Short mmCIF file of C-alpha atoms in Angstrom, two decimals:
data_model
loop_
_atom_site.label_atom_id
_atom_site.label_comp_id
_atom_site.label_asym_id
_atom_site.label_seq_id
_atom_site.Cartn_x
_atom_site.Cartn_y
_atom_site.Cartn_z
CA MET A 1 -21.86 11.02 -4.62
CA GLY A 2 -20.33 8.69 -6.47
CA PHE A 3 -17.21 6.56 -6.09
CA LYS A 4 -13.60 8.08 -5.91
CA ILE A 5 -11.05 5.50 -6.69
CA ALA A 6 -8.82 7.42 -4.49
CA THR A 7 -10.54 6.70 -1.51
CA LEU A 8 -9.18 3.02 -1.81
CA TRP A 9 -5.77 4.13 -0.72
CA GLN A 10 -6.76 7.65 0.71
CA ALA A 11 -7.20 7.85 5.04
CA PRO A 12 -11.16 7.70 5.05
CA GLU A 13 -13.34 11.06 6.23
CA ILE A 14 -13.95 9.83 10.00
CA ASN A 15 -17.84 9.93 11.36
CA PRO A 16 -17.33 12.71 13.97
CA VAL A 17 -19.55 11.16 16.43
CA ASN A 18 -18.63 6.93 16.58
CA GLY A 19 -15.10 7.51 15.13
CA LYS A 20 -16.37 4.92 11.96
CA ALA A 21 -14.93 5.29 8.44
CA ARG A 22 -16.94 6.29 5.52
CA SER A 23 -15.02 4.45 3.17
CA VAL A 24 -13.14 1.46 2.61
CA PRO A 25 -8.94 2.19 2.46
CA VAL A 26 -8.74 -1.32 0.62
CA LEU A 27 -4.94 -0.62 -0.61
CA ASN A 28 -3.67 1.10 2.64
CA PRO A 29 -2.68 -1.32 5.38
CA PHE A 30 -0.50 1.42 6.90
CA ASN A 31 -4.28 3.33 7.73
CA LYS A 32 -5.68 1.60 10.98
CA TYR A 33 -8.73 1.50 8.99
CA GLY A 34 -7.07 -0.16 6.31
CA ARG A 35 -4.96 -2.39 8.57
CA VAL A 36 -8.10 -4.06 10.29
CA PHE A 37 -9.84 -4.44 6.99
CA PHE A 38 -6.84 -6.25 5.40
CA PHE A 39 -6.50 -8.27 8.57
CA ALA A 40 -10.52 -8.92 8.81
CA TRP A 41 -10.46 -10.54 5.86
CA PHE A 42 -7.20 -12.15 5.37
CA GLY A 43 -7.39 -14.01 8.94
CA PHE A 44 -11.13 -15.47 8.58
CA MET A 45 -9.68 -16.33 4.33
CA ILE A 46 -6.82 -18.32 6.22
CA ALA A 47 -9.38 -19.75 9.10
CA PHE A 48 -11.90 -21.17 5.91
CA LEU A 49 -8.90 -22.54 4.00
CA SER A 50 -8.07 -24.37 7.23
CA TRP A 51 -11.53 -25.39 8.12
CA TYR A 52 -11.61 -26.97 4.91
CA ALA A 53 -8.49 -28.59 4.43
CA PHE A 54 -9.72 -31.96 4.88
CA PRO A 55 -12.37 -32.37 2.15
CA PRO A 56 -9.78 -32.02 -0.50
CA LEU A 57 -7.36 -34.93 0.55
CA LEU A 58 -10.59 -36.90 1.82
CA PRO A 59 -11.84 -38.39 -1.04
CA HIS A 60 -9.08 -40.39 -2.39
CA THR A 61 -5.72 -40.02 0.27
CA ILE A 62 -7.13 -39.92 3.68
CA LYS A 63 -10.56 -42.06 2.86
CA LYS A 64 -7.66 -45.18 1.87
CA ASP A 65 -5.10 -44.47 4.35
CA LEU A 66 -7.12 -44.73 7.40
CA HIS A 67 -10.08 -46.93 5.22
CA LEU A 68 -12.87 -44.81 6.03
CA SER A 69 -16.47 -45.33 4.25
CA GLN A 70 -18.71 -42.64 2.30
CA ASN A 71 -21.03 -42.27 5.54
CA GLU A 72 -17.95 -41.91 7.45
CA ILE A 73 -16.48 -39.20 5.54
CA ALA A 74 -20.44 -37.45 5.44
CA ASN A 75 -20.46 -37.89 9.35
CA SER A 76 -16.94 -36.34 9.66
CA ASN A 77 -18.32 -33.20 7.92
CA ILE A 78 -21.80 -32.89 9.83
CA ILE A 79 -19.55 -32.68 13.07
CA ALA A 80 -17.21 -30.29 11.46
CA LEU A 81 -19.93 -27.86 11.10
CA THR A 82 -21.84 -28.44 14.26
CA ALA A 83 -18.72 -27.21 16.03
CA THR A 84 -18.68 -24.45 14.09
CA LEU A 85 -22.21 -23.70 14.99
CA ILE A 86 -21.55 -23.81 18.98
CA VAL A 87 -18.48 -21.81 18.44
CA ARG A 88 -20.28 -18.81 16.54
CA LEU A 89 -23.31 -19.23 19.38
CA ILE A 90 -20.24 -18.26 22.11
CA ALA A 91 -18.42 -15.84 19.84
CA GLY A 92 -21.15 -13.24 20.10
CA PRO A 93 -21.42 -12.54 22.85
CA ALA A 94 -17.39 -13.00 23.42
CA CYS A 95 -17.10 -10.06 20.86
CA ASP A 96 -19.30 -8.18 23.31
CA HIS A 97 -17.84 -8.60 26.30
CA PHE A 98 -14.33 -8.72 25.25
CA GLY A 99 -13.88 -6.84 21.88
CA PRO A 100 -13.94 -8.68 18.40
CA ARG A 101 -9.91 -8.58 18.70
CA VAL A 102 -9.30 -10.71 21.11
CA THR A 103 -12.12 -12.95 20.01
CA PHE A 104 -10.66 -13.58 16.57
CA ALA A 105 -7.22 -13.95 17.93
CA ALA A 106 -8.65 -16.53 20.36
CA CYS A 107 -10.59 -18.58 17.53
CA LEU A 108 -7.45 -18.36 15.41
CA LEU A 109 -5.18 -19.82 17.98
CA LEU A 110 -7.57 -22.56 19.57
CA GLY A 111 -8.11 -23.89 15.91
CA ALA A 112 -4.41 -23.92 14.83
CA LEU A 113 -3.42 -27.10 18.01
CA PRO A 114 -5.79 -29.42 16.38
CA THR A 115 -4.81 -28.44 12.90
CA ALA A 116 -1.30 -29.23 13.86
CA LEU A 117 -2.38 -32.32 15.09
CA ALA A 118 -4.24 -33.86 11.94
CA GLY A 119 -1.29 -36.18 11.81
CA THR A 120 -1.96 -38.00 14.53
CA ILE A 121 -5.19 -39.26 13.43
CA SER A 122 -5.49 -43.11 12.95
CA GLY A 123 -9.10 -43.75 12.37
CA PRO A 124 -12.73 -42.93 12.04
CA ALA A 125 -12.64 -41.25 16.00
CA GLY A 126 -9.78 -39.67 15.72
CA LEU A 127 -10.65 -37.53 12.31
CA TYR A 128 -14.13 -37.08 14.05
CA VAL A 129 -12.63 -35.40 16.89
CA LEU A 130 -9.98 -33.50 15.34
CA ARG A 131 -12.70 -32.05 12.53
CA PHE A 132 -14.89 -30.83 15.91
CA PHE A 133 -12.49 -29.07 17.31
CA ILE A 134 -10.47 -27.57 14.10
CA GLY A 135 -14.07 -26.40 13.12
CA ILE A 136 -13.34 -23.47 15.67
CA LEU A 137 -11.55 -21.77 12.82
CA GLY A 138 -15.16 -21.20 11.31
CA GLY A 139 -16.51 -19.74 14.34
CA SER A 140 -13.62 -16.72 13.37
CA PHE A 141 -16.36 -15.28 11.26
CA VAL A 142 -18.25 -14.04 13.90
CA PRO A 143 -15.41 -11.71 15.07
CA CYS A 144 -14.49 -10.89 11.52
CA GLN A 145 -17.95 -9.31 10.77
CA VAL A 146 -18.42 -7.69 14.29
CA TRP A 147 -14.51 -6.59 13.88
CA SER A 148 -15.70 -4.55 10.32
CA THR A 149 -18.82 -3.34 11.55
CA GLY A 150 -16.91 -1.38 14.50
CA PHE A 151 -14.51 0.71 11.82
CA PHE A 152 -16.76 1.52 8.96
CA ASP A 153 -19.82 3.40 9.25
CA LYS A 154 -23.70 2.55 7.76
CA ASN A 155 -23.08 4.15 4.29
CA VAL A 156 -20.13 1.41 3.64
CA VAL A 157 -20.39 -1.31 6.56
CA GLY A 158 -22.33 -3.58 4.06
CA THR A 159 -19.26 -3.56 1.13
CA SER A 160 -16.92 -3.64 4.02
CA ASN A 161 -18.55 -6.70 5.49
CA ALA A 162 -19.11 -8.06 2.06
CA LEU A 163 -15.77 -7.56 1.05
CA THR A 164 -14.01 -9.42 4.45
CA ALA A 165 -16.57 -12.27 4.14
CA GLY A 166 -16.26 -12.97 0.63
CA TRP A 167 -12.56 -12.71 -0.07
CA GLY A 168 -12.52 -14.95 3.57
CA ASN A 169 -15.13 -17.42 1.99
CA ALA A 170 -12.61 -17.99 -1.18
CA GLY A 171 -10.22 -19.59 1.43
CA GLY A 172 -12.93 -22.51 1.01
CA GLY A 173 -12.13 -22.75 -2.89
CA ILE A 174 -8.12 -22.05 -2.60
CA THR A 175 -8.01 -25.00 -0.55
CA TYR A 176 -8.96 -26.85 -3.18
CA PHE A 177 -5.49 -26.17 -4.70
CA VAL A 178 -3.41 -25.24 -1.95
CA MET A 179 -4.07 -28.48 0.10
CA PRO A 180 -3.34 -31.12 -2.87
CA ALA A 181 -0.39 -28.99 -4.25
CA ILE A 182 1.67 -29.40 -0.52
CA TYR A 183 0.36 -33.27 -0.88
CA ASP A 184 1.54 -33.28 -4.25
CA SER A 185 5.35 -31.82 -3.81
CA LEU A 186 6.15 -33.72 -0.54
CA VAL A 187 5.16 -37.30 -2.22
CA LYS A 188 6.85 -36.12 -5.79
CA ASP A 189 9.83 -33.87 -4.17
CA ARG A 190 10.49 -35.02 -0.78
CA HIS A 191 9.78 -38.35 -1.48
CA LEU A 192 7.36 -39.19 1.52
CA THR A 193 4.93 -42.14 1.17
CA PRO A 194 1.09 -40.76 1.28
CA HIS A 195 0.50 -41.79 4.65
CA VAL A 196 3.11 -39.12 5.91
CA ALA A 197 2.63 -36.85 3.17
CA TRP A 198 -0.93 -35.88 4.14
CA ARG A 199 -0.79 -35.57 7.54
CA VAL A 200 2.72 -33.28 7.35
CA SER A 201 0.68 -30.74 4.40
CA PHE A 202 -1.53 -29.76 7.88
CA ILE A 203 1.42 -28.24 9.29
CA VAL A 204 1.37 -25.72 6.46
CA PRO A 205 -1.89 -24.16 7.18
CA PHE A 206 -0.88 -24.46 11.16
CA ILE A 207 1.78 -21.83 10.60
CA LEU A 208 -0.09 -19.31 8.71
CA ILE A 209 -2.93 -19.45 11.51
CA THR A 210 -0.78 -18.86 14.30
CA SER A 211 1.11 -16.38 12.66
CA VAL A 212 -1.84 -14.31 11.14
CA ALA A 213 -3.73 -14.45 15.00
CA ILE A 214 -0.13 -12.69 16.41
CA GLY A 215 0.00 -10.37 13.59
CA LEU A 216 -3.72 -8.92 14.41
CA PHE A 217 -3.58 -8.71 17.82
CA VAL A 218 0.08 -7.03 18.04
CA LEU A 219 -0.62 -4.71 14.88
CA CYS A 220 -4.46 -3.84 15.51
CA GLN A 221 -6.71 -2.25 17.90
CA ASP A 222 -10.30 -3.22 19.14
CA THR A 223 -11.87 -0.05 18.01
CA PRO A 224 -11.39 3.02 16.10
CA THR A 225 -10.79 5.14 19.61
CA GLY A 226 -8.16 2.15 21.02
CA LYS A 227 -9.33 -0.36 23.38
CA TRP A 228 -12.64 -1.83 23.84
CA SER A 229 -12.60 -1.13 27.63
CA GLU A 230 -12.86 2.15 26.63
CA ARG A 231 -15.08 2.78 23.64
CA HIS A 232 -17.88 4.21 25.36
CA MET A 233 -15.51 6.87 27.06
CA ALA A 234 -14.60 7.60 23.40
CA VAL A 235 -18.38 8.14 22.27
CA GLN A 236 -18.93 10.35 25.20
CA HIS A 237 -15.82 12.52 24.23
CA ASN A 238 -16.54 12.68 20.52
CA LEU A 239 -20.04 13.85 21.69
CA GLN A 240 -18.77 16.65 23.42
CA ALA A 241 -16.12 18.00 20.83
CA HIS A 242 -18.92 18.17 18.81
CA GLY A 243 -20.91 20.26 21.17
CA ALA A 244 -23.48 17.42 22.65
CA HIS A 245 -23.70 16.95 26.52
CA ALA A 246 -25.10 13.99 28.08
CA SER A 247 -26.06 14.13 31.14
CA GLY A 248 -24.91 11.33 32.23
CA ASP A 249 -22.75 8.18 30.64
CA ILE A 250 -23.44 7.39 26.86
CA VAL A 251 -24.24 3.55 28.70
CA PRO A 252 -24.15 2.23 32.01
CA ILE A 253 -20.48 1.04 32.23
CA PRO A 254 -19.15 -0.52 35.59
CA GLY A 255 -16.15 0.88 36.76
CA THR A 256 -14.59 4.79 36.39
CA ILE A 257 -14.00 4.25 32.52
CA THR A 258 -15.50 7.56 31.64
CA ASP A 259 -13.95 9.49 35.10
CA LYS A 260 -11.49 11.90 34.06
CA LYS A 261 -8.67 13.39 36.55
CA ALA A 262 -9.54 16.97 37.59
CA SER A 263 -6.56 19.65 37.10
CA GLY A 264 -5.51 22.30 38.93
CA ASN A 265 -8.28 24.23 38.07
CA GLY A 266 -11.04 21.68 38.89
CA SER A 267 -11.47 21.13 34.95
CA PRO A 268 -11.22 17.50 33.38
CA MET A 269 -8.02 17.03 32.23
CA MET A 270 -7.87 15.52 28.47
CA SER A 271 -5.52 11.77 27.80
CA PRO A 272 -3.28 12.20 24.74
CA ASP A 273 -5.64 9.61 23.26
CA GLU A 274 -8.60 12.28 23.72
CA LYS A 275 -6.45 15.03 22.49
CA GLN A 276 -5.45 13.15 19.18
CA LEU A 277 -9.34 12.52 18.80
CA ASP A 278 -9.81 16.21 19.34
CA GLU A 279 -7.00 16.97 16.72
CA GLU A 280 -8.39 14.05 14.22
CA ALA A 281 -12.10 15.67 14.33
CA GLY A 282 -10.86 19.20 13.64
CA ILE A 283 -8.50 17.88 10.40
CA VAL A 284 -11.38 15.68 9.05
CA GLN A 285 -13.99 18.67 9.28
CA ALA A 286 -11.43 21.36 7.62
CA LYS A 287 -10.62 18.57 5.42
CA HIS A 288 -14.15 17.58 4.33
CA GLY A 289 -16.78 20.00 5.71
CA SER A 290 -19.89 19.41 7.94
CA SER A 291 -22.51 19.91 5.12
CA GLY A 292 -22.80 16.24 3.50
CA SER A 293 -22.74 14.63 7.01
CA PRO A 294 -25.69 13.23 8.19
CA GLU A 295 -24.74 14.07 12.26
CA ALA A 296 -24.60 17.70 10.71
CA ASN A 297 -28.14 18.16 10.80
CA MET A 298 -28.79 16.24 13.84
CA ASP A 299 -30.03 18.47 17.21
CA GLU A 300 -27.96 17.91 20.18
CA GLN A 301 -30.64 14.88 21.78
CA ALA A 302 -30.56 13.22 18.40
CA MET A 303 -26.82 12.83 18.44
CA ILE A 304 -27.00 11.95 21.83
CA GLU A 305 -29.75 8.98 21.36
CA THR A 306 -28.08 7.77 18.29
CA ALA A 307 -24.68 7.48 20.25
CA ARG A 308 -26.88 5.28 23.20
CA GLY A 309 -28.59 3.57 20.25
CA GLU A 310 -25.21 2.35 18.61
CA THR A 311 -22.66 1.92 21.11
CA VAL A 312 -22.14 -1.82 21.85
CA VAL A 313 -23.26 -2.68 25.52
CA LYS A 314 -22.61 -6.05 27.55
CA PRO A 315 -26.43 -6.81 27.58
CA SER A 316 -28.03 -8.67 30.38
CA PHE A 317 -29.31 -12.39 29.87
CA GLY A 318 -33.10 -10.94 29.81
CA GLU A 319 -31.83 -8.41 27.56
CA ALA A 320 -29.85 -11.17 25.08
CA VAL A 321 -33.45 -13.06 25.13
CA ALA A 322 -34.82 -10.28 23.46
CA VAL A 323 -32.37 -9.64 21.05
CA VAL A 324 -31.75 -13.49 20.05
CA PHE A 325 -36.03 -13.75 19.66
CA SER A 326 -36.88 -10.78 18.43
CA PRO A 327 -38.66 -10.90 14.21
CA GLN A 328 -36.16 -9.04 12.88
CA THR A 329 -33.26 -11.52 14.52
CA ALA A 330 -35.26 -13.76 12.56
CA VAL A 331 -35.10 -12.93 9.50
CA VAL A 332 -31.35 -12.32 9.35
CA ALA A 333 -30.98 -15.55 11.09
CA PHE A 334 -33.32 -17.66 8.91
CA CYS A 335 -31.93 -15.94 5.43
CA TYR A 336 -28.69 -16.91 6.00
CA PHE A 337 -29.52 -20.24 7.31
CA CYS A 338 -30.71 -20.55 3.53
CA SER A 339 -27.89 -19.50 1.70
CA PHE A 340 -24.83 -19.46 3.89
CA GLY A 341 -26.10 -22.89 4.94
CA ALA A 342 -26.17 -23.96 1.16
CA GLU A 343 -23.28 -22.96 0.49
CA LEU A 344 -21.75 -24.92 3.20
CA ALA A 345 -23.38 -28.23 2.16
CA ILE A 346 -23.31 -27.67 -1.94
CA ASN A 347 -19.48 -27.07 -0.90
CA SER A 348 -18.86 -30.40 0.94
CA ILE A 349 -20.71 -32.46 -2.12
CA LEU A 350 -20.02 -30.53 -5.33
CA GLY A 351 -17.09 -32.60 -6.73
CA THR A 352 -18.88 -36.07 -5.92
CA TYR A 353 -21.93 -34.11 -7.74
CA TYR A 354 -19.89 -33.44 -10.55
CA LEU A 355 -17.54 -37.25 -10.38
CA LYS A 356 -21.18 -38.60 -10.64
CA ASN A 357 -22.44 -36.61 -13.90
CA PHE A 358 -19.36 -36.14 -15.18
CA PRO A 359 -16.98 -39.22 -14.30
CA GLN A 360 -14.41 -38.21 -17.59
CA LEU A 361 -13.30 -35.45 -15.76
CA GLY A 362 -11.86 -37.54 -12.91
CA GLN A 363 -11.32 -36.37 -8.90
CA THR A 364 -8.73 -33.83 -10.04
CA GLY A 365 -10.71 -32.10 -12.71
CA THR A 366 -14.20 -32.35 -10.97
CA GLY A 367 -12.50 -30.53 -7.50
CA ARG A 368 -11.04 -28.05 -9.45
CA TRP A 369 -14.57 -27.11 -11.15
CA ALA A 370 -16.13 -27.69 -7.84
CA ALA A 371 -13.41 -25.35 -6.38
CA MET A 372 -15.05 -22.32 -8.59
CA PHE A 373 -17.85 -22.33 -6.68
CA GLY A 374 -16.29 -21.27 -3.54
CA LEU A 375 -13.84 -18.70 -5.46
CA LEU A 376 -17.06 -16.86 -6.88
CA ASN A 377 -17.27 -15.76 -3.58
CA VAL A 378 -14.64 -12.86 -4.57
CA ILE A 379 -16.62 -10.95 -6.52
CA PHE A 380 -20.17 -12.36 -5.81
CA ARG A 381 -20.61 -11.82 -2.41
CA PRO A 382 -18.85 -7.99 -2.13
CA LEU A 383 -21.23 -7.13 -5.00
CA GLY A 384 -24.60 -8.53 -3.02
CA GLY A 385 -23.38 -5.95 -0.16
CA MET A 386 -22.31 -2.73 -2.08
CA VAL A 387 -25.43 -3.18 -4.38
CA ALA A 388 -27.31 -2.56 -0.72
CA ASP A 389 -25.28 0.07 -0.05
CA ALA A 390 -26.08 1.65 -3.12
CA LEU A 391 -29.64 0.76 -2.72
CA PHE A 392 -29.63 2.56 0.64
CA LEU A 393 -28.00 5.92 -0.34
CA ARG A 394 -30.09 5.92 -3.49
CA THR A 395 -33.20 5.67 -1.61
CA ASN A 396 -32.40 8.27 1.30
CA ARG A 397 -31.06 6.15 3.57
CA SER A 398 -34.02 3.51 4.18
CA VAL A 399 -32.99 0.51 5.22
CA TRP A 400 -35.92 -1.50 3.74
CA SER A 401 -34.17 -0.95 0.12
CA LYS A 402 -31.39 -3.34 1.65
CA LYS A 403 -34.36 -5.90 3.13
CA ILE A 404 -35.94 -6.16 -0.46
CA TRP A 405 -32.82 -6.66 -2.40
CA LEU A 406 -32.11 -9.64 0.53
CA HIS A 407 -35.44 -11.38 -0.44
CA SER A 408 -35.16 -10.77 -4.05
CA LEU A 409 -31.66 -12.69 -4.08
CA GLY A 410 -33.27 -15.14 -2.13
CA VAL A 411 -36.12 -16.04 -4.06
CA ILE A 412 -33.98 -16.11 -7.16
CA THR A 413 -31.34 -18.44 -5.74
CA GLY A 414 -34.30 -20.92 -5.09
CA ALA A 415 -35.59 -20.67 -8.35
CA PHE A 416 -32.09 -21.87 -9.85
CA LEU A 417 -31.64 -24.42 -7.11
CA ILE A 418 -34.90 -25.73 -8.57
CA ALA A 419 -33.82 -25.89 -12.04
CA ILE A 420 -30.45 -27.26 -11.02
CA GLY A 421 -32.42 -30.13 -8.81
CA LEU A 422 -35.14 -31.12 -11.86
CA LEU A 423 -32.82 -30.96 -14.77
CA ASP A 424 -29.72 -33.05 -13.06
CA SER A 425 -28.21 -31.96 -16.00
CA LYS A 426 -25.41 -34.38 -17.98
CA SER A 427 -24.66 -31.46 -20.11
CA LYS A 428 -21.33 -29.56 -18.62
CA SER A 429 -21.75 -26.40 -20.03
CA THR A 430 -25.48 -26.57 -18.98
CA MET A 431 -24.89 -27.51 -15.42
CA MET A 432 -21.58 -24.96 -14.82
CA GLY A 433 -24.07 -22.50 -16.27
CA LEU A 434 -26.89 -22.90 -13.56
CA ILE A 435 -24.13 -23.28 -10.74
CA ALA A 436 -22.74 -20.08 -11.55
CA GLY A 437 -26.17 -18.41 -11.68
CA MET A 438 -27.13 -20.11 -8.28
CA ALA A 439 -23.79 -19.03 -7.36
CA PHE A 440 -24.00 -15.32 -8.11
CA PHE A 441 -27.31 -15.37 -6.29
CA LEU A 442 -26.47 -17.13 -3.68
CA GLU A 443 -23.11 -15.91 -2.49
CA ALA A 444 -24.69 -11.86 -2.98
CA GLY A 445 -27.04 -12.77 -0.82
CA ASN A 446 -25.00 -13.80 1.77
CA GLY A 447 -23.20 -9.85 1.55
CA ALA A 448 -26.92 -8.27 1.24
CA ASN A 449 -27.33 -10.30 4.65
CA PHE A 450 -24.96 -9.14 6.86
CA ALA A 451 -25.20 -5.30 5.40
CA LEU A 452 -28.43 -5.53 6.72
CA VAL A 453 -27.25 -7.25 9.94
CA PRO A 454 -25.14 -4.17 11.35
CA HIS A 455 -28.62 -1.99 11.53
CA VAL A 456 -30.70 -4.29 13.65
CA HIS A 457 -30.16 -3.81 17.38
CA PRO A 458 -26.65 -2.25 16.94
CA HIS A 459 -26.08 -2.23 20.31
CA ALA A 460 -25.74 -6.30 20.73
CA ASN A 461 -24.16 -6.24 17.58
CA GLY A 462 -21.86 -9.08 18.51
CA ILE A 463 -25.04 -11.38 19.58
CA ILE A 464 -26.92 -10.41 16.13
CA SER A 465 -23.83 -11.75 14.00
CA GLY A 466 -23.19 -14.63 16.45
CA VAL A 467 -27.03 -15.79 15.85
CA THR A 468 -26.90 -15.12 12.32
CA GLY A 469 -23.89 -17.27 11.38
CA ALA A 470 -24.51 -19.76 13.72
CA CYS A 471 -28.01 -20.00 12.02
CA GLY A 472 -25.93 -19.96 8.60
CA ASN A 473 -24.38 -23.20 10.16
CA LEU A 474 -27.22 -24.86 11.13
CA GLY A 475 -28.40 -24.72 7.76
CA GLY A 476 -25.18 -25.98 6.65
CA ILE A 477 -25.87 -29.33 8.76
CA VAL A 478 -29.30 -30.00 8.02
CA PHE A 479 -28.70 -29.57 4.17
CA ALA A 480 -26.04 -31.78 4.70
CA ILE A 481 -28.04 -34.78 6.91
CA ILE A 482 -30.54 -34.30 3.80
CA PHE A 483 -28.00 -35.10 1.36
CA ARG A 484 -26.90 -37.67 3.19
CA TYR A 485 -29.72 -39.53 3.39
CA GLN A 486 -30.69 -39.07 -0.31
CA GLY A 487 -27.62 -40.75 -1.39
CA LYS A 488 -26.35 -40.08 -4.95
CA ASP A 489 -29.81 -38.47 -6.03
CA PHE A 490 -27.95 -34.70 -5.38
CA GLY A 491 -30.47 -33.26 -7.56
CA LYS A 492 -33.70 -34.02 -5.27
CA THR A 493 -32.06 -32.11 -2.38
CA PHE A 494 -30.97 -29.27 -4.71
CA TRP A 495 -34.38 -28.55 -5.43
CA VAL A 496 -36.20 -29.52 -2.10
CA ILE A 497 -33.16 -26.78 -0.71
CA GLY A 498 -34.55 -24.27 -3.52
CA VAL A 499 -37.99 -24.78 -2.12
CA MET A 500 -37.24 -24.16 1.18
CA THR A 501 -35.21 -21.11 0.71
CA ILE A 502 -38.21 -19.61 -1.27
CA GLY A 503 -40.31 -20.48 1.28
CA PHE A 504 -38.62 -19.11 3.81
CA HIS A 505 -38.12 -15.57 2.41
CA ILE A 506 -41.97 -15.55 1.18
CA LEU A 507 -42.43 -16.14 5.37
CA LEU A 508 -40.04 -13.37 6.51
CA CYS A 509 -40.60 -10.27 3.98
CA TRP A 510 -43.63 -8.80 5.84
CA ILE A 511 -41.49 -8.12 9.06
CA GLN A 512 -40.20 -4.65 9.34
CA PRO A 513 -36.10 -4.10 8.92
CA ILE A 514 -35.40 -2.72 12.46
CA PRO A 515 -37.65 -2.62 15.33
CA LYS A 516 -39.97 -0.36 15.84
CA GLY A 517 -38.67 2.59 18.30
CA GLN A 518 -35.14 1.17 17.77
CA ILE A 519 -32.67 5.29 17.78
CA GLY A 520 -29.84 3.49 16.07
CA GLY A 521 -29.18 1.67 12.79
CA ARG A 522 -31.29 3.89 10.50
#
């Protein structure tokens, strides 16, 4: 079935087993799926904008005010990425335990406070401390992706994850316009001194972060079926409503979440939420039919096993270790190490690289050209996820198609990086063309990666998302350190990253996309 433009605003068709949407209502924030989609990408965009609020003002204004050296600025960039690496590792299991909505709001609020305190910095040490804690905001990527995965079904999850992450990542480009504009307004219109103006400017992202955190916590829900603690009950009830009866709970859970009070005649009583689920399932079946649904062709046991495989659980330490160190986790983690790690490191130095090769552009001009690299995420990252979903459907739901797409993008990205490094062009058109080409394949690769992630160990999606996201930050740290010690020889670091990217993808391309015997995620 081809794309229908009406799905952008219509209430989506729902998977009757897990309650996930089979289309993305991008333009319908009144629908619960559209509302979660909006807060997922907008919340991450505001987080990214605030996380990268320092770099636009660091090279000149803050550097001059705090008497910073270039090495101290580079150190602060590395420290900010290190904090995000730690938070992403924590945020993954937190999503599995507390739900992505609560984890998302916590990341935003914890990162908002140090953002407001940015004006108290008086030297390099203060800059390091504040940027470390502001790095908490970068960890919001993990709940963003887990939340999106929890609301959108396998046929569109690549698209939804790529859109939320791609539009969110654009905050790294937007901040290059927003923060200087706020600063210039305070200096020119409010007549503040530069010493005061850059400090006051950080109040704006603080207000934005806090508002969005409160909004997503109050206006959205944990899962399509309600509370995070009751997700198992909802899936079990949906199975029963469609004729599948499990002998026990879908997954072992503590307490009595799936216990139901008996009515006077001894039969289980339905809660209002359960009755609503039955009504929604009936409406969907009447409206869309079941002939095109993969679940319609499943027998009872297959439906139960699929639900067990895809319902997120709180894993034990041993189970978490097995998931983290599986070959399939290594594929998505190290591919993201190369793609998102390169994006983070390049974001931090691109303005300086342009200024070195094209000094006539000046600080403002090079900053604007550098911002374009981040802004291209609005189109390129979603495209990577959309193509992955299209290939998945075209190849009769073969996960291999997504994996082949991911590796193809990675190898071509590496080739562009090598070309940029070896040419080190002083021609603006050549350089900008190569950077734009590299951005397409690199950012599409980020989208393709998180189109594959939901298929790998879906019962531990928070852990997989956290480890993958953290590896992206680890790549950013490694590549930033290489940039730092190569000094102004930016070209050499570009081709080194390119060689590493191609090498990793060749080493990982033979691994099966999902573990042998895995039931969910297909």
